[in-house]
Amino acid sequence: MEEKIVYSDIFRAAWKGLKSQFWLLVGLLIGFTIIYSLLYLFAIPAKGETMSISGIIVFILCIFLYYLFIMGYLKNCLQTLDGEEPQFSAYGQVTRKLPAFILASILYSVIISIGFALLIIPGIYLLLRLQFFYASMVDENTGIVESFKRSWNITKGYSLQLFILMLIMILISFIGTIALFIGIFVAVPLTTLIYGYTYRKLTAPAV
C-alpha cells in the first residue's frame, strides 16, 4: 500500500507550487493584509470612545472578509497543486459557503478548546484529526458535519505523522516571522500548500 505522508514529497510539491505561482500567491496575501489592516484600524474606536455603529459594521465586515480570504486562498493553493492557474473567481465561488464555514470554524475552535482543557493531549489529537474540514468544505463542498467526518476518516492512522508535520509547519512559520516579518508572506503560502498537498494525498485512492 502506498505511504500517503512522505515528508520529502510534501515539501517538494509545496515548494514547486510556490515557485510556479510565487508572485500571485504572495501578492494576494500582501494585498489582503493591507486591506484587512486598514479596515480593522477603522473599526477600532479611539481611546476612551465606544465603538460606533459604522465601526461595528466594519468589524463584522472584517470577520467575513477574513474567512472569505481563507477559503478563496486555500482554493487557489489547491488549484496551484493541481497544475492549474489560480483564479480570482474562486473567491466568488466560495461566497455561498461562507456562513457554514464560519460556523464550522467556531465549532472547531470550541471542540479544540474543550480538548485542550482536558490535559492538552486530547486537544492536539482532535486538532490533528479534524483539521481537514477546511479543505473538505472548500474542495468537496461538504456540509459542516460531513466535513468533520471526512477529516476524521482520512486522518485515521496518521496522527503521529500529522503531528510531526504540524511541528515542521510551525517552525516554518516561526522562521518566516523572525525574518524581518517579511518572511511570513512566504511562510503562509508555503504552509498552506503543504496543508493542501497533504489533504490531496490523504483523499487520494489507495494504491
Short mmCIF file of N, CA, C and O in Angstrom, two decimals, residues 34-166:
data_model
loop_
_atom_site.label_atom_id
_atom_site.label_comp_id
_atom_site.label_asym_id
_atom_site.label_seq_id
_atom_site.Cartn_x
_atom_site.Cartn_y
_atom_site.Cartn_z
N ILE A 34 -3.01 44.30 3.69
CA ILE A 34 -3.14 45.76 3.67
C ILE A 34 -4.60 46.18 3.82
O ILE A 34 -4.94 47.03 4.65
N ILE A 35 -5.48 45.57 3.01
CA ILE A 35 -6.91 45.92 3.06
C ILE A 35 -7.50 45.60 4.42
O ILE A 35 -8.23 46.42 5.01
N TYR A 36 -7.20 44.42 4.93
CA TYR A 36 -7.75 44.00 6.21
C TYR A 36 -7.27 44.90 7.34
O TYR A 36 -8.04 45.28 8.22
N SER A 37 -5.99 45.25 7.33
CA SER A 37 -5.42 46.10 8.38
C SER A 37 -6.07 47.48 8.39
O SER A 37 -6.39 48.03 9.44
N LEU A 38 -6.28 48.05 7.20
CA LEU A 38 -6.90 49.37 7.11
C LEU A 38 -8.34 49.34 7.61
O LEU A 38 -8.77 50.24 8.35
N LEU A 39 -9.08 48.31 7.23
CA LEU A 39 -10.47 48.17 7.70
C LEU A 39 -10.51 47.97 9.21
O LEU A 39 -11.35 48.56 9.90
N TYR A 40 -9.61 47.16 9.72
CA TYR A 40 -9.59 46.86 11.15
C TYR A 40 -9.26 48.10 11.96
O TYR A 40 -9.86 48.36 13.01
N LEU A 41 -8.30 48.88 11.47
CA LEU A 41 -7.93 50.12 12.16
C LEU A 41 -9.10 51.10 12.17
O LEU A 41 -9.30 51.85 13.13
N PHE A 42 -9.87 51.11 11.11
CA PHE A 42 -11.03 51.98 11.03
C PHE A 42 -12.11 51.57 12.04
O PHE A 42 -12.83 52.41 12.59
N ALA A 43 -12.20 50.26 12.29
CA ALA A 43 -13.24 49.75 13.19
C ALA A 43 -12.90 49.97 14.66
O ALA A 43 -13.80 50.08 15.50
N ILE A 44 -11.61 50.06 14.99
CA ILE A 44 -11.21 50.22 16.39
C ILE A 44 -11.51 51.63 16.87
O ILE A 44 -11.06 52.61 16.25
N PRO A 45 -12.25 51.78 17.94
CA PRO A 45 -12.56 53.13 18.44
C PRO A 45 -11.34 53.79 19.07
O PRO A 45 -10.41 53.11 19.54
N ALA A 46 -11.31 55.11 19.07
CA ALA A 46 -10.23 55.83 19.72
C ALA A 46 -10.30 55.61 21.22
O ALA A 46 -11.34 55.23 21.78
N LYS A 47 -9.19 55.85 21.89
CA LYS A 47 -9.12 55.63 23.34
C LYS A 47 -10.17 56.48 24.07
O LYS A 47 -10.27 57.68 23.86
N GLY A 48 -10.94 55.80 24.90
CA GLY A 48 -11.97 56.50 25.67
C GLY A 48 -13.30 56.60 24.96
O GLY A 48 -14.27 57.08 25.54
N GLU A 49 -13.38 56.15 23.71
CA GLU A 49 -14.62 56.21 22.95
C GLU A 49 -15.23 54.81 22.81
O GLU A 49 -14.53 53.81 22.88
N THR A 50 -16.53 54.77 22.63
CA THR A 50 -17.20 53.50 22.39
C THR A 50 -17.28 53.26 20.88
O THR A 50 -17.24 54.21 20.09
N MET A 51 -17.39 52.00 20.49
CA MET A 51 -17.44 51.67 19.08
C MET A 51 -18.74 52.17 18.46
O MET A 51 -19.83 51.92 18.98
N SER A 52 -18.64 52.87 17.35
CA SER A 52 -19.81 53.40 16.66
C SER A 52 -20.50 52.31 15.86
O SER A 52 -19.97 51.21 15.68
N ILE A 53 -21.68 52.62 15.37
CA ILE A 53 -22.42 51.68 14.54
C ILE A 53 -21.62 51.33 13.29
O ILE A 53 -21.53 50.17 12.89
N SER A 54 -21.04 52.37 12.69
CA SER A 54 -20.22 52.13 11.49
C SER A 54 -19.01 51.27 11.82
O SER A 54 -18.60 50.42 11.02
N GLY A 55 -18.44 51.46 13.02
CA GLY A 55 -17.31 50.66 13.44
C GLY A 55 -17.69 49.21 13.62
O GLY A 55 -16.93 48.30 13.25
N ILE A 56 -18.87 48.97 14.18
CA ILE A 56 -19.36 47.60 14.36
C ILE A 56 -19.57 46.92 13.01
O ILE A 56 -19.21 45.75 12.81
N ILE A 57 -20.14 47.68 12.07
CA ILE A 57 -20.38 47.14 10.73
C ILE A 57 -19.06 46.76 10.06
O ILE A 57 -18.93 45.69 9.46
N VAL A 58 -18.08 47.64 10.19
CA VAL A 58 -16.77 47.38 9.58
C VAL A 58 -16.10 46.19 10.26
O VAL A 58 -15.46 45.35 9.60
N PHE A 59 -16.27 46.07 11.58
CA PHE A 59 -15.69 44.95 12.32
C PHE A 59 -16.28 43.62 11.84
O PHE A 59 -15.56 42.64 11.64
N ILE A 60 -17.60 43.60 11.65
CA ILE A 60 -18.26 42.40 11.13
C ILE A 60 -17.78 42.10 9.71
O ILE A 60 -17.55 40.94 9.34
N LEU A 61 -17.62 43.17 8.94
CA LEU A 61 -17.11 43.02 7.57
C LEU A 61 -15.72 42.39 7.58
O LEU A 61 -15.39 41.55 6.73
N CYS A 62 -14.90 42.79 8.54
CA CYS A 62 -13.55 42.24 8.68
C CYS A 62 -13.59 40.74 8.93
O CYS A 62 -12.79 39.98 8.37
N ILE A 63 -14.54 40.32 9.77
CA ILE A 63 -14.67 38.89 10.08
C ILE A 63 -15.02 38.11 8.82
O ILE A 63 -14.39 37.08 8.50
N PHE A 64 -16.02 38.61 8.08
CA PHE A 64 -16.43 37.93 6.85
C PHE A 64 -15.30 37.94 5.82
O PHE A 64 -15.07 36.94 5.13
N LEU A 65 -14.61 39.06 5.72
CA LEU A 65 -13.51 39.18 4.76
C LEU A 65 -12.39 38.20 5.10
O LEU A 65 -11.80 37.57 4.22
N TYR A 66 -12.10 38.05 6.39
CA TYR A 66 -11.05 37.15 6.84
C TYR A 66 -11.34 35.71 6.43
O TYR A 66 -10.50 35.03 5.84
N TYR A 67 -12.55 35.25 6.71
CA TYR A 67 -12.90 33.86 6.39
C TYR A 67 -13.06 33.65 4.89
O TYR A 67 -12.74 32.57 4.37
N LEU A 68 -13.53 34.67 4.19
CA LEU A 68 -13.64 34.57 2.74
C LEU A 68 -12.26 34.41 2.11
O LEU A 68 -12.07 33.60 1.20
N PHE A 69 -11.30 35.15 2.63
CA PHE A 69 -9.94 35.05 2.10
C PHE A 69 -9.35 33.68 2.39
O PHE A 69 -8.68 33.09 1.52
N ILE A 70 -9.57 33.17 3.59
CA ILE A 70 -9.05 31.83 3.93
C ILE A 70 -9.57 30.80 2.93
O ILE A 70 -8.81 29.97 2.42
N MET A 71 -10.87 30.85 2.66
CA MET A 71 -11.47 29.88 1.75
C MET A 71 -10.95 30.04 0.32
O MET A 71 -10.54 29.07 -0.33
N GLY A 72 -10.97 31.27 -0.17
CA GLY A 72 -10.52 31.52 -1.53
C GLY A 72 -9.04 31.23 -1.73
O GLY A 72 -8.63 30.68 -2.76
N TYR A 73 -8.24 31.59 -0.72
CA TYR A 73 -6.79 31.38 -0.81
C TYR A 73 -6.46 29.89 -0.81
O TYR A 73 -5.59 29.44 -1.56
N LEU A 74 -7.17 29.13 0.01
CA LEU A 74 -6.97 27.69 0.02
C LEU A 74 -7.36 27.08 -1.32
O LEU A 74 -6.68 26.20 -1.84
N LYS A 75 -8.46 27.59 -1.89
CA LYS A 75 -8.89 27.14 -3.21
C LYS A 75 -7.81 27.44 -4.25
O LYS A 75 -7.50 26.59 -5.10
N ASN A 76 -7.22 28.62 -4.18
CA ASN A 76 -6.13 28.99 -5.09
C ASN A 76 -4.93 28.06 -4.95
O ASN A 76 -4.31 27.68 -5.94
N CYS A 77 -4.60 27.72 -3.71
CA CYS A 77 -3.46 26.83 -3.46
C CYS A 77 -3.75 25.42 -3.98
O CYS A 77 -2.85 24.77 -4.53
N LEU A 78 -4.97 24.95 -3.83
CA LEU A 78 -5.34 23.65 -4.37
C LEU A 78 -5.29 23.66 -5.90
O LEU A 78 -4.85 22.68 -6.52
N GLN A 79 -5.71 24.77 -6.49
CA GLN A 79 -5.61 24.91 -7.95
C GLN A 79 -4.16 24.86 -8.39
O GLN A 79 -3.82 24.23 -9.40
N THR A 80 -3.28 25.51 -7.63
CA THR A 80 -1.85 25.51 -7.93
C THR A 80 -1.29 24.09 -7.88
O THR A 80 -0.55 23.67 -8.76
N LEU A 81 -1.65 23.35 -6.84
CA LEU A 81 -1.17 21.98 -6.68
C LEU A 81 -1.69 21.06 -7.78
O LEU A 81 -1.03 20.08 -8.14
N ASP A 82 -2.85 21.39 -8.33
CA ASP A 82 -3.44 20.60 -9.42
C ASP A 82 -2.88 21.00 -10.78
O ASP A 82 -3.32 20.48 -11.81
N GLY A 83 -1.92 21.94 -10.77
CA GLY A 83 -1.31 22.37 -12.02
C GLY A 83 -2.14 23.37 -12.79
O GLY A 83 -1.91 23.60 -13.98
N GLU A 84 -3.12 23.98 -12.12
CA GLU A 84 -3.98 24.96 -12.76
C GLU A 84 -3.56 26.38 -12.39
O GLU A 84 -2.85 26.59 -11.40
N GLU A 85 -4.02 27.33 -13.17
CA GLU A 85 -3.77 28.74 -12.86
C GLU A 85 -4.78 29.18 -11.80
O GLU A 85 -5.99 29.02 -11.98
N PRO A 86 -4.32 29.69 -10.66
CA PRO A 86 -5.26 30.16 -9.63
C PRO A 86 -6.18 31.24 -10.18
O PRO A 86 -5.74 32.15 -10.88
N GLN A 87 -7.47 31.11 -9.89
CA GLN A 87 -8.47 32.02 -10.43
C GLN A 87 -9.04 32.92 -9.34
O GLN A 87 -9.35 32.45 -8.24
N PHE A 88 -9.19 34.20 -9.66
CA PHE A 88 -9.81 35.12 -8.71
C PHE A 88 -11.28 34.77 -8.51
O PHE A 88 -11.88 35.12 -7.48
N SER A 89 -11.86 34.08 -9.48
CA SER A 89 -13.26 33.67 -9.37
C SER A 89 -13.48 32.71 -8.21
O SER A 89 -14.63 32.48 -7.79
N ALA A 90 -12.39 32.13 -7.69
CA ALA A 90 -12.51 31.19 -6.57
C ALA A 90 -13.16 31.86 -5.36
O ALA A 90 -13.92 31.22 -4.62
N TYR A 91 -12.90 33.15 -5.18
CA TYR A 91 -13.44 33.87 -4.03
C TYR A 91 -14.95 34.06 -4.18
O TYR A 91 -15.68 34.04 -3.18
N GLY A 92 -15.40 34.21 -5.41
CA GLY A 92 -16.83 34.30 -5.63
C GLY A 92 -17.51 32.95 -5.47
O GLY A 92 -18.63 32.86 -4.96
N GLN A 93 -16.82 31.90 -5.88
CA GLN A 93 -17.37 30.56 -5.82
C GLN A 93 -17.61 30.10 -4.38
O GLN A 93 -18.56 29.34 -4.12
N VAL A 94 -16.76 30.53 -3.46
CA VAL A 94 -16.87 30.05 -2.07
C VAL A 94 -17.76 30.95 -1.21
O VAL A 94 -18.02 30.63 -0.05
N THR A 95 -18.24 32.06 -1.79
CA THR A 95 -19.02 33.01 -1.00
C THR A 95 -20.26 32.37 -0.39
O THR A 95 -20.59 32.61 0.78
N ARG A 96 -20.94 31.54 -1.14
CA ARG A 96 -22.18 30.95 -0.64
C ARG A 96 -21.93 29.96 0.50
O ARG A 96 -22.84 29.61 1.24
N LYS A 97 -20.69 29.49 0.61
CA LYS A 97 -20.35 28.56 1.69
C LYS A 97 -19.90 29.29 2.96
O LYS A 97 -19.64 28.66 3.99
N LEU A 98 -19.77 30.61 2.86
CA LEU A 98 -19.17 31.39 3.93
C LEU A 98 -19.87 31.23 5.29
O LEU A 98 -19.20 30.98 6.30
N PRO A 99 -21.20 31.36 5.39
CA PRO A 99 -21.85 31.21 6.70
C PRO A 99 -21.57 29.85 7.35
O PRO A 99 -21.26 29.78 8.55
N ALA A 100 -21.66 28.78 6.55
CA ALA A 100 -21.40 27.44 7.08
C ALA A 100 -19.94 27.29 7.49
O ALA A 100 -19.62 26.66 8.50
N PHE A 101 -19.05 27.91 6.72
CA PHE A 101 -17.61 27.83 7.02
C PHE A 101 -17.29 28.53 8.34
O PHE A 101 -16.51 28.03 9.16
N ILE A 102 -17.88 29.69 8.54
CA ILE A 102 -17.66 30.43 9.79
C ILE A 102 -18.20 29.64 10.97
O ILE A 102 -17.53 29.51 12.02
N LEU A 103 -19.38 29.08 10.82
CA LEU A 103 -19.98 28.29 11.90
C LEU A 103 -19.13 27.05 12.20
O LEU A 103 -18.89 26.72 13.37
N ALA A 104 -18.64 26.40 11.15
CA ALA A 104 -17.79 25.22 11.34
C ALA A 104 -16.48 25.60 12.03
O ALA A 104 -15.97 24.85 12.88
N SER A 105 -15.92 26.76 11.68
CA SER A 105 -14.68 27.22 12.30
C SER A 105 -14.87 27.49 13.79
O SER A 105 -14.01 27.16 14.61
N ILE A 106 -16.01 28.09 14.13
CA ILE A 106 -16.31 28.34 15.54
C ILE A 106 -16.47 27.02 16.29
O ILE A 106 -15.93 26.85 17.39
N LEU A 107 -17.19 26.08 15.68
CA LEU A 107 -17.39 24.78 16.30
C LEU A 107 -16.07 24.05 16.49
O LEU A 107 -15.82 23.43 17.53
N TYR A 108 -15.20 24.14 15.48
CA TYR A 108 -13.87 23.54 15.55
C TYR A 108 -13.07 24.12 16.71
O TYR A 108 -12.44 23.38 17.48
N SER A 109 -13.12 25.43 16.87
CA SER A 109 -12.40 26.10 17.96
C SER A 109 -12.92 25.65 19.32
O SER A 109 -12.15 25.43 20.26
N VAL A 110 -14.24 25.50 19.43
CA VAL A 110 -14.85 25.06 20.69
C VAL A 110 -14.40 23.63 21.01
O VAL A 110 -14.02 23.32 22.16
N ILE A 111 -14.43 22.76 20.01
CA ILE A 111 -14.03 21.37 20.21
C ILE A 111 -12.58 21.28 20.66
O ILE A 111 -12.24 20.56 21.61
N ILE A 112 -11.71 22.03 19.97
CA ILE A 112 -10.29 22.00 20.31
C ILE A 112 -10.06 22.58 21.71
O ILE A 112 -9.24 22.07 22.48
N SER A 113 -10.77 23.65 22.04
CA SER A 113 -10.62 24.27 23.36
C SER A 113 -11.02 23.30 24.47
O SER A 113 -10.34 23.20 25.51
N ILE A 114 -12.11 22.57 24.25
CA ILE A 114 -12.53 21.57 25.23
C ILE A 114 -11.47 20.49 25.36
O ILE A 114 -11.14 20.03 26.46
N GLY A 115 -10.92 20.08 24.22
CA GLY A 115 -9.86 19.06 24.23
C GLY A 115 -8.63 19.52 24.99
O GLY A 115 -8.04 18.77 25.76
N PHE A 116 -8.22 20.79 24.79
CA PHE A 116 -7.05 21.31 25.49
C PHE A 116 -7.32 21.45 26.98
O PHE A 116 -6.41 21.35 27.80
N ALA A 117 -8.58 21.70 27.33
CA ALA A 117 -8.94 21.79 28.75
C ALA A 117 -8.81 20.43 29.42
O ALA A 117 -8.62 20.34 30.64
N LEU A 118 -8.88 19.37 28.63
CA LEU A 118 -8.74 18.01 29.16
C LEU A 118 -7.29 17.55 29.05
O LEU A 118 -6.96 16.58 28.37
N LEU A 119 -6.39 18.30 29.70
CA LEU A 119 -4.97 17.93 29.80
C LEU A 119 -4.22 17.99 28.46
O LEU A 119 -3.30 17.20 28.22
N ILE A 120 -4.61 18.88 27.58
CA ILE A 120 -3.86 19.26 26.37
C ILE A 120 -3.83 18.19 25.28
O ILE A 120 -4.16 18.46 24.12
N ILE A 121 -3.41 16.97 25.62
CA ILE A 121 -3.22 15.93 24.61
C ILE A 121 -4.50 15.66 23.80
O ILE A 121 -4.43 15.55 22.56
N PRO A 122 -5.67 15.56 24.44
CA PRO A 122 -6.89 15.37 23.64
C PRO A 122 -7.12 16.52 22.65
O PRO A 122 -7.61 16.31 21.54
N GLY A 123 -6.74 17.74 23.05
CA GLY A 123 -6.90 18.89 22.17
C GLY A 123 -6.03 18.78 20.93
O GLY A 123 -6.47 19.06 19.81
N ILE A 124 -4.77 18.36 21.12
CA ILE A 124 -3.86 18.18 20.00
C ILE A 124 -4.37 17.08 19.07
O ILE A 124 -4.35 17.21 17.84
N TYR A 125 -4.85 16.00 19.67
CA TYR A 125 -5.36 14.87 18.89
C TYR A 125 -6.57 15.29 18.04
O TYR A 125 -6.64 14.99 16.85
N LEU A 126 -7.49 16.00 18.65
CA LEU A 126 -8.67 16.46 17.92
C LEU A 126 -8.29 17.47 16.84
O LEU A 126 -8.87 17.47 15.74
N LEU A 127 -7.34 18.33 17.14
CA LEU A 127 -6.86 19.31 16.15
C LEU A 127 -6.33 18.61 14.92
O LEU A 127 -6.64 19.00 13.78
N LEU A 128 -5.54 17.56 15.14
CA LEU A 128 -4.94 16.82 14.03
C LEU A 128 -5.98 16.06 13.22
O LEU A 128 -5.93 16.05 11.99
N ARG A 129 -6.93 15.44 13.89
CA ARG A 129 -7.91 14.59 13.23
C ARG A 129 -8.98 15.38 12.48
O ARG A 129 -9.53 14.91 11.48
N LEU A 130 -9.28 16.59 12.96
CA LEU A 130 -10.38 17.35 12.36
C LEU A 130 -9.92 18.50 11.47
O LEU A 130 -10.74 19.19 10.87
N GLN A 131 -8.62 18.71 11.36
CA GLN A 131 -8.09 19.90 10.70
C GLN A 131 -8.48 20.03 9.22
O GLN A 131 -8.55 21.14 8.69
N PHE A 132 -8.75 18.92 8.55
CA PHE A 132 -9.01 19.00 7.11
C PHE A 132 -10.47 19.26 6.78
O PHE A 132 -10.86 19.14 5.61
N PHE A 133 -11.25 19.64 7.78
CA PHE A 133 -12.62 20.05 7.47
C PHE A 133 -12.61 21.30 6.59
O PHE A 133 -13.48 21.50 5.75
N TYR A 134 -11.59 22.17 6.80
CA TYR A 134 -11.45 23.37 5.96
C TYR A 134 -11.39 22.98 4.49
O TYR A 134 -12.14 23.47 3.65
N ALA A 135 -10.43 22.09 4.19
CA ALA A 135 -10.21 21.68 2.81
C ALA A 135 -11.40 20.94 2.24
O ALA A 135 -11.75 21.12 1.07
N SER A 136 -12.04 20.12 3.04
CA SER A 136 -13.20 19.36 2.58
C SER A 136 -14.35 20.28 2.18
O SER A 136 -14.99 20.08 1.14
N MET A 137 -14.59 21.31 2.98
CA MET A 137 -15.67 22.25 2.66
C MET A 137 -15.36 23.04 1.40
O MET A 137 -16.25 23.28 0.57
N VAL A 138 -14.11 23.43 1.24
CA VAL A 138 -13.71 24.23 0.08
C VAL A 138 -13.64 23.38 -1.19
O VAL A 138 -14.11 23.80 -2.26
N ASP A 139 -13.08 22.19 -1.07
CA ASP A 139 -12.79 21.38 -2.24
C ASP A 139 -13.92 20.43 -2.62
O ASP A 139 -14.16 20.18 -3.81
N GLU A 140 -14.61 19.91 -1.62
CA GLU A 140 -15.63 18.88 -1.88
C GLU A 140 -17.06 19.37 -1.62
O GLU A 140 -18.01 18.60 -1.75
N ASN A 141 -17.16 20.63 -1.20
CA ASN A 141 -18.48 21.23 -0.96
C ASN A 141 -19.30 20.45 0.07
O ASN A 141 -20.52 20.32 -0.06
N THR A 142 -18.63 19.93 1.08
CA THR A 142 -19.32 19.19 2.12
C THR A 142 -19.95 20.14 3.13
O THR A 142 -19.55 21.29 3.26
N GLY A 143 -20.95 19.63 3.87
CA GLY A 143 -21.57 20.39 4.94
C GLY A 143 -20.73 20.35 6.19
O GLY A 143 -19.65 19.73 6.21
N ILE A 144 -21.21 20.97 7.25
CA ILE A 144 -20.43 21.08 8.48
C ILE A 144 -20.12 19.71 9.07
O ILE A 144 -18.96 19.35 9.28
N VAL A 145 -21.15 18.93 9.35
CA VAL A 145 -20.96 17.62 9.97
C VAL A 145 -20.20 16.69 9.03
O VAL A 145 -19.27 15.98 9.45
N GLU A 146 -20.56 16.72 7.77
CA GLU A 146 -19.91 15.85 6.80
C GLU A 146 -18.43 16.16 6.65
O GLU A 146 -17.60 15.26 6.50
N SER A 147 -18.08 17.44 6.74
CA SER A 147 -16.67 17.82 6.60
C SER A 147 -15.84 17.32 7.78
O SER A 147 -14.70 16.89 7.60
N PHE A 148 -16.41 17.38 8.98
CA PHE A 148 -15.70 16.85 10.14
C PHE A 148 -15.54 15.34 10.04
O PHE A 148 -14.48 14.80 10.37
N LYS A 149 -16.57 14.65 9.58
CA LYS A 149 -16.49 13.20 9.40
C LYS A 149 -15.44 12.86 8.36
O LYS A 149 -14.68 11.90 8.51
N ARG A 150 -15.42 13.64 7.29
CA ARG A 150 -14.46 13.41 6.21
C ARG A 150 -13.03 13.53 6.72
O ARG A 150 -12.19 12.67 6.45
N SER A 151 -12.75 14.58 7.47
CA SER A 151 -11.42 14.78 8.03
C SER A 151 -11.06 13.65 8.99
O SER A 151 -9.93 13.15 8.98
N TRP A 152 -12.02 13.26 9.80
CA TRP A 152 -11.77 12.20 10.79
C TRP A 152 -11.42 10.89 10.08
O TRP A 152 -10.52 10.16 10.52
N ASN A 153 -12.09 10.60 8.99
CA ASN A 153 -11.87 9.35 8.27
C ASN A 153 -10.52 9.32 7.55
O ASN A 153 -9.81 8.31 7.59
N ILE A 154 -10.17 10.41 6.88
CA ILE A 154 -8.94 10.39 6.08
C ILE A 154 -7.68 10.48 6.93
O ILE A 154 -6.59 10.13 6.47
N THR A 155 -7.80 10.95 8.17
CA THR A 155 -6.62 11.07 9.04
C THR A 155 -6.42 9.85 9.94
O THR A 155 -5.46 9.81 10.72
N LYS A 156 -7.29 8.87 9.84
CA LYS A 156 -7.18 7.68 10.67
C LYS A 156 -5.85 6.97 10.42
O LYS A 156 -5.50 6.65 9.29
N GLY A 157 -5.10 6.75 11.49
CA GLY A 157 -3.82 6.07 11.39
C GLY A 157 -2.65 6.97 11.06
O GLY A 157 -1.51 6.48 10.91
N TYR A 158 -2.88 8.27 10.94
CA TYR A 158 -1.82 9.20 10.54
C TYR A 158 -1.54 10.28 11.60
O TYR A 158 -0.91 11.28 11.29
N SER A 159 -2.00 10.06 12.80
CA SER A 159 -1.88 11.11 13.83
C SER A 159 -0.44 11.50 14.10
O SER A 159 -0.12 12.69 14.20
N LEU A 160 0.44 10.54 14.24
CA LEU A 160 1.84 10.83 14.54
C LEU A 160 2.50 11.59 13.40
O LEU A 160 3.20 12.59 13.62
N GLN A 161 2.29 11.12 12.17
CA GLN A 161 2.88 11.81 11.01
C GLN A 161 2.36 13.23 10.89
O GLN A 161 3.11 14.16 10.58
N LEU A 162 1.08 13.42 11.15
CA LEU A 162 0.49 14.75 11.07
C LEU A 162 0.99 15.65 12.19
O LEU A 162 1.13 16.86 12.01
N PHE A 163 1.26 15.08 13.34
CA PHE A 163 1.81 15.86 14.46
C PHE A 163 3.20 16.37 14.10
O PHE A 163 3.53 17.54 14.33
N ILE A 164 4.03 15.50 13.53
CA ILE A 164 5.38 15.90 13.12
C ILE A 164 5.29 16.98 12.04
O ILE A 164 6.03 17.97 12.06
N LEU A 165 4.37 16.79 11.10
CA LEU A 165 4.20 17.77 10.03
C LEU A 165 3.74 19.11 10.59
O LEU A 165 4.19 20.17 10.14
N MET A 166 2.87 19.07 11.59
CA MET A 166 2.41 20.30 12.23
C MET A 166 3.57 21.05 12.88
O MET A 166 3.68 22.28 12.77
#
